[in-house]
Short mmCIF file of C-alpha atoms in Angstrom, two decimals:
data_model
loop_
_atom_site.label_atom_id
_atom_site.label_comp_id
_atom_site.label_asym_id
_atom_site.label_seq_id
_atom_site.Cartn_x
_atom_site.Cartn_y
_atom_site.Cartn_z
CA MET A 1421 -8.41 -25.94 16.83
CA GLU A 1422 -6.31 -23.35 18.56
CA ILE A 1423 -7.12 -19.68 18.31
CA PHE A 1424 -4.28 -17.33 19.09
CA LEU A 1425 -4.89 -13.76 20.12
CA TYR A 1426 -1.78 -11.63 20.35
CA VAL A 1427 -2.14 -8.36 22.21
CA LEU A 1428 1.13 -6.51 22.01
CA LEU A 1429 1.33 -3.06 23.53
CA LEU A 1430 4.48 -1.18 22.62
CA ILE A 1431 5.93 2.24 23.22
CA LEU A 1432 8.06 4.44 21.01
CA VAL A 1433 11.08 5.81 22.80
CA HIS A 1434 12.82 7.37 19.80
CA GLN A 1435 10.33 8.89 17.39
CA PRO A 1436 10.89 7.97 13.71
CA ALA A 1437 9.85 10.21 10.86
CA VAL A 1438 6.28 8.95 10.49
CA VAL A 1439 3.25 11.18 10.04
CA ALA A 1440 -0.42 10.41 9.60
CA ASP A 1441 -0.89 11.99 6.17
CA ARG A 1442 -0.12 9.21 3.69
CA HIS A 1443 -0.41 11.51 0.68
CA GLN A 1444 2.23 14.00 1.81
CA SER A 1445 4.64 11.73 3.67
CA GLY A 1446 7.30 9.97 1.64
CA VAL A 1447 7.81 7.56 4.53
CA CYS A 1448 4.23 6.33 4.57
CA ARG A 1449 3.93 6.35 0.81
CA ASP A 1450 6.84 3.88 0.51
CA ASN A 1451 5.57 1.70 3.33
CA ARG A 1452 3.19 -0.59 1.45
CA GLU A 1453 3.08 -4.18 0.29
CA GLU A 1454 4.41 -5.04 -3.14
CA PHE A 1455 2.68 -8.24 -4.19
CA GLY A 1456 4.53 -10.46 -6.64
CA TYR A 1457 8.01 -9.22 -5.75
CA ALA A 1458 10.89 -10.43 -3.57
CA LEU A 1459 14.31 -9.28 -2.48
CA VAL A 1460 16.67 -12.22 -3.00
CA GLY A 1461 19.35 -12.80 -0.36
CA HIS A 1462 20.48 -10.46 2.42
CA ASP A 1463 18.54 -12.44 5.07
CA PHE A 1464 19.57 -12.21 8.69
CA ARG A 1465 16.62 -14.14 10.11
CA THR A 1466 13.81 -16.40 8.86
CA VAL A 1467 10.68 -17.13 10.92
CA HIS A 1468 7.36 -18.87 10.32
CA ALA A 1469 4.38 -16.51 10.04
CA ASP A 1470 0.76 -17.41 9.34
CA ASN A 1471 0.25 -14.31 7.22
CA PHE A 1472 2.05 -11.30 5.85
CA GLY A 1473 0.80 -8.97 8.59
CA ARG A 1474 2.41 -11.12 11.26
CA CYS A 1475 5.63 -11.24 9.24
CA PHE A 1476 5.82 -7.48 8.92
CA PHE A 1477 5.08 -7.01 12.61
CA GLU A 1478 7.99 -9.29 13.55
CA CYS A 1479 10.21 -7.14 11.34
CA THR A 1480 9.23 -3.96 13.18
CA LEU A 1481 10.50 -5.50 16.42
CA GLU A 1482 13.98 -6.02 14.96
CA GLU A 1483 16.41 -3.12 14.96
CA ARG A 1484 18.27 -4.57 11.95
CA CYS A 1485 15.22 -5.33 9.82
CA GLN A 1486 15.20 -3.03 6.79
CA SER A 1487 12.60 -4.98 4.79
CA VAL A 1488 10.81 -8.33 4.56
CA THR A 1489 9.97 -10.83 1.86
CA TYR A 1490 7.09 -13.14 2.72
CA HIS A 1491 6.82 -16.43 0.81
CA TRP A 1492 3.18 -17.49 0.85
CA ASN A 1493 3.62 -21.16 -0.08
CA GLY A 1494 5.87 -22.02 2.85
CA LYS A 1495 4.71 -19.18 5.12
CA GLU A 1496 8.33 -18.11 5.42
CA CYS A 1497 9.10 -14.61 6.66
CA LYS A 1498 12.57 -13.54 5.56
CA MET A 1499 13.89 -10.46 7.34
CA LYS A 1500 16.38 -8.44 5.33
CA LYS A 1501 19.26 -6.16 6.21
CA GLU A 1502 18.92 -4.46 2.81
CA THR A 1503 16.11 -2.97 0.71
CA LYS A 1504 15.24 -2.78 -2.98
CA LYS A 1505 16.77 0.71 -2.98
CA SER A 1506 20.13 -0.43 -1.64
CA ARG A 1507 20.14 -3.68 -3.69
CA PRO A 1508 18.04 -3.06 -6.82
CA GLU A 1509 19.84 -5.85 -8.70
CA ASP A 1510 18.36 -8.41 -6.27
CA PHE A 1511 14.77 -7.16 -6.43
CA VAL A 1512 12.92 -9.62 -8.67
CA GLU A 1513 9.42 -10.69 -9.64
CA ASN A 1514 8.02 -13.64 -7.68
CA PRO A 1515 4.27 -14.37 -7.94
CA ALA A 1516 4.31 -16.28 -4.62
CA ALA A 1517 5.95 -13.54 -2.55
CA THR A 1518 5.24 -10.12 -1.04
CA TYR A 1519 7.87 -7.48 -0.29
CA MET A 1520 7.68 -4.50 2.05
CA GLU A 1521 10.11 -2.01 3.55
CA ASN A 1522 10.18 -1.30 7.26
CA ASN A 1523 9.91 2.44 7.83
CA PHE A 1524 8.72 2.06 11.42
CA ARG A 1525 12.09 1.52 13.05
CA GLY A 1526 12.94 3.66 16.03
CA GLY A 1527 13.07 1.83 19.35
CA TRP A 1528 9.74 0.08 19.96
CA THR A 1529 9.75 -1.74 23.30
CA LEU A 1530 7.37 -4.57 24.15
CA ILE A 1531 5.68 -4.01 27.51
CA GLY A 1532 2.62 -6.28 27.32
CA ARG A 1533 1.66 -9.57 25.70
CA PHE A 1534 -1.31 -11.93 25.97
CA VAL A 1535 -1.71 -15.16 24.01
CA MET A 1536 -5.10 -16.88 24.27
CA LYS A 1537 -5.31 -20.55 23.28
CA ASP A 1538 -8.30 -22.88 23.24
CA GLN A 1539 -10.05 -23.78 26.49
CA ASN A 1540 -8.33 -27.17 26.74
CA SER A 1541 -4.82 -25.72 26.71
CA MET A 1542 -2.87 -24.86 29.83
CA GLU A 1543 -2.48 -21.12 30.28
CA ASP A 1544 0.89 -19.57 30.96
CA GLU A 1545 1.46 -18.10 34.39
CA SER A 1546 0.42 -14.46 34.52
CA ASN A 1547 3.18 -11.94 35.13
CA THR A 1548 2.06 -8.48 36.26
CA SER A 1549 4.06 -5.74 37.89
CA ASP A 1550 4.18 -2.03 38.69
CA SER A 1551 7.87 -2.08 37.78
CA TYR A 1552 8.94 -1.99 34.14
CA ARG A 1553 12.33 -3.34 35.21
CA THR A 1554 10.52 -6.56 36.17
CA ILE A 1555 8.35 -6.79 33.03
CA LEU A 1556 10.75 -5.83 30.23
CA PRO A 1557 13.21 -8.75 30.68
CA ASN A 1558 10.31 -11.26 30.30
CA TYR A 1559 10.05 -10.78 26.54
CA ASN A 1560 9.14 -14.43 25.88
CA SER A 1561 6.29 -14.54 28.40
CA ASN A 1562 2.89 -15.08 26.76
CA LYS A 1563 0.98 -13.41 29.56
CA GLN A 1564 2.60 -10.26 30.86
CA TYR A 1565 1.20 -6.88 31.82
CA LEU A 1566 2.81 -3.65 32.95
CA LEU A 1567 0.40 -1.92 35.32
CA ARG A 1568 -0.39 1.79 35.13
CA ASN A 1569 2.08 2.91 37.81
CA GLY A 1570 4.86 1.06 36.03
CA PHE A 1571 3.78 2.54 32.72
CA LYS A 1572 3.99 6.03 34.22
CA GLN A 1573 7.39 5.26 35.71
CA LEU A 1574 8.64 4.18 32.30
CA LYS A 1575 7.28 7.36 30.70
CA ASP A 1576 8.91 9.53 33.37
CA ASP A 1577 12.26 7.78 32.93
CA MET A 1578 12.31 7.48 29.13
CA GLY A 1579 9.95 10.19 27.93
CA PHE A 1580 8.07 8.24 25.24
CA THR A 1581 5.31 10.09 23.37
CA GLN A 1582 3.42 7.34 21.52
CA ILE A 1583 1.88 3.91 22.12
CA ARG A 1584 1.36 1.19 19.54
CA PHE A 1585 -1.17 -1.67 19.74
CA TYR A 1586 -1.10 -4.95 17.83
CA CYS A 1587 -3.65 -7.75 18.02
CA PHE A 1588 -3.82 -10.80 15.74
CA LYS A 1589 -6.62 -13.37 15.67
CA LYS A 1590 -5.76 -16.43 13.62
CA LYS A 1591 -9.38 -17.06 12.69
CA PRO A 1592 -10.58 -15.21 10.62
CA GLY A 1593 -7.14 -13.66 10.04
CA ARG A 1594 -7.87 -10.23 11.49
CA VAL A 1595 -5.09 -7.79 12.39
CA PHE A 1596 -5.65 -4.78 14.63
CA HIS A 1597 -2.57 -2.56 14.40
CA ILE A 1598 -2.64 1.12 15.31
CA MET A 1599 -0.29 3.79 16.62
CA ALA A 1600 -1.28 6.79 18.73
CA ASN A 1601 -0.87 10.01 16.78
CA LYS A 1602 1.67 12.62 17.75
CA ASN A 1603 -0.97 15.28 18.34
CA THR A 1604 -3.15 16.44 21.22
CA LYS A 1605 -5.58 13.52 20.90
CA GLY A 1606 -2.74 11.01 20.74
CA ALA A 1607 -1.09 12.61 23.77
CA ASN A 1608 -4.35 12.18 25.68
CA VAL A 1609 -4.24 8.44 24.90
CA VAL A 1610 -0.75 8.18 26.39
CA LYS A 1611 -1.94 10.12 29.42
CA PHE A 1612 -4.93 7.77 29.82
CA PHE A 1613 -2.70 4.70 29.97
CA THR A 1614 -0.13 6.25 32.28
CA GLU A 1615 -1.89 8.52 34.75
CA SER A 1616 -5.37 9.84 33.89
CA GLU A 1617 -8.83 8.36 34.48
CA THR A 1618 -10.37 10.61 31.82
CA MET A 1619 -11.37 8.58 28.76
CA PRO A 1620 -10.03 10.41 25.68
CA THR A 1621 -11.66 10.74 22.27
CA VAL A 1622 -10.87 7.85 19.91
CA CYS A 1623 -11.39 9.24 16.41
CA GLY A 1624 -8.37 11.24 15.31
CA SER A 1625 -6.18 9.83 18.08
CA PHE A 1626 -4.49 7.04 16.11
CA THR A 1627 -3.17 5.99 12.71
CA ARG A 1628 -3.95 2.61 11.17
CA LEU A 1629 -0.71 0.87 10.21
CA PRO A 1630 -0.32 -0.86 6.82
CA ASP A 1631 -1.28 -4.40 7.90
CA ASP A 1632 -4.41 -3.37 9.84
CA ASN A 1633 -7.57 -4.93 8.39
CA SER A 1634 -9.79 -4.72 11.47
CA SER A 1635 -13.35 -3.49 11.66
CA LEU A 1636 -12.51 -2.10 15.11
CA ALA A 1637 -10.01 0.44 13.78
CA ALA A 1638 -12.40 1.33 10.94
CA ASN A 1639 -15.21 2.19 13.37
CA CYS A 1640 -13.64 4.48 15.94
CA ASP A 1641 -16.96 6.21 16.58
CA LYS A 1642 -18.37 2.97 18.05
CA TRP A 1643 -15.66 2.44 20.69
CA GLY A 1644 -16.54 2.69 24.36
CA TYR A 1645 -19.07 1.29 26.79
CA MET A 1646 -21.07 4.10 28.39
CA ASP A 1647 -20.03 6.74 25.85
CA TYR A 1648 -19.18 6.15 22.21
CA ASN A 1649 -15.97 7.44 20.61
CA ARG A 1650 -14.07 7.04 23.89
CA TRP A 1651 -11.06 4.98 24.86
CA ASP A 1652 -12.23 2.54 27.52
CA ILE A 1653 -11.31 -0.82 29.00
CA ASN A 1654 -14.60 -2.16 27.60
CA LEU A 1655 -14.51 -2.16 23.80
CA PRO A 1656 -17.49 -3.16 21.61
#
């Protein structure tokens, strides 16, 4: 049996209108799964996805993706160029589908990926670099890392303010998906990954995104190795 672990580290170059308070933000309030519904037609791409969380994540990587409909029986992820708001006549009930709008568009760029297979599988060649110009074109590489100096260079050149992390483990179907907040604690996280050795506080530094179901994100006070509630390279 193969176990896949996807670690996708992304940066936000153009900040979309997303805030942490789900009760006051219309953006976050609309960004939730609608079980038993589907948007018919308006597909621009269909991919296979083991679960809805993976489907929605693929949508967030596509500039054109306005919404997704995930068909559970065939594990089909249909990316849409329309939404239920723009095409209400095509929004229908479907007990074997889940619909969700993508309100996280805004220029996310993949800068790191790691896919772990079982011990009998051949690993892909590792690709590491201090230059983001070397890493970014290798989008299809399953083992790529942008080192800290390259991360800082990218920040200096593009001025991003947030980082987003995605990890999927096929068994038992866990999704870790968070985004650094646009506040002082979130800024300290960006600084930690680009230039600082100081381990910032975890709790209050990130927002859990809609498909996150991880115990890791739910227990921020237990992160860290020597000190709890700290970002560190050694997580519990």
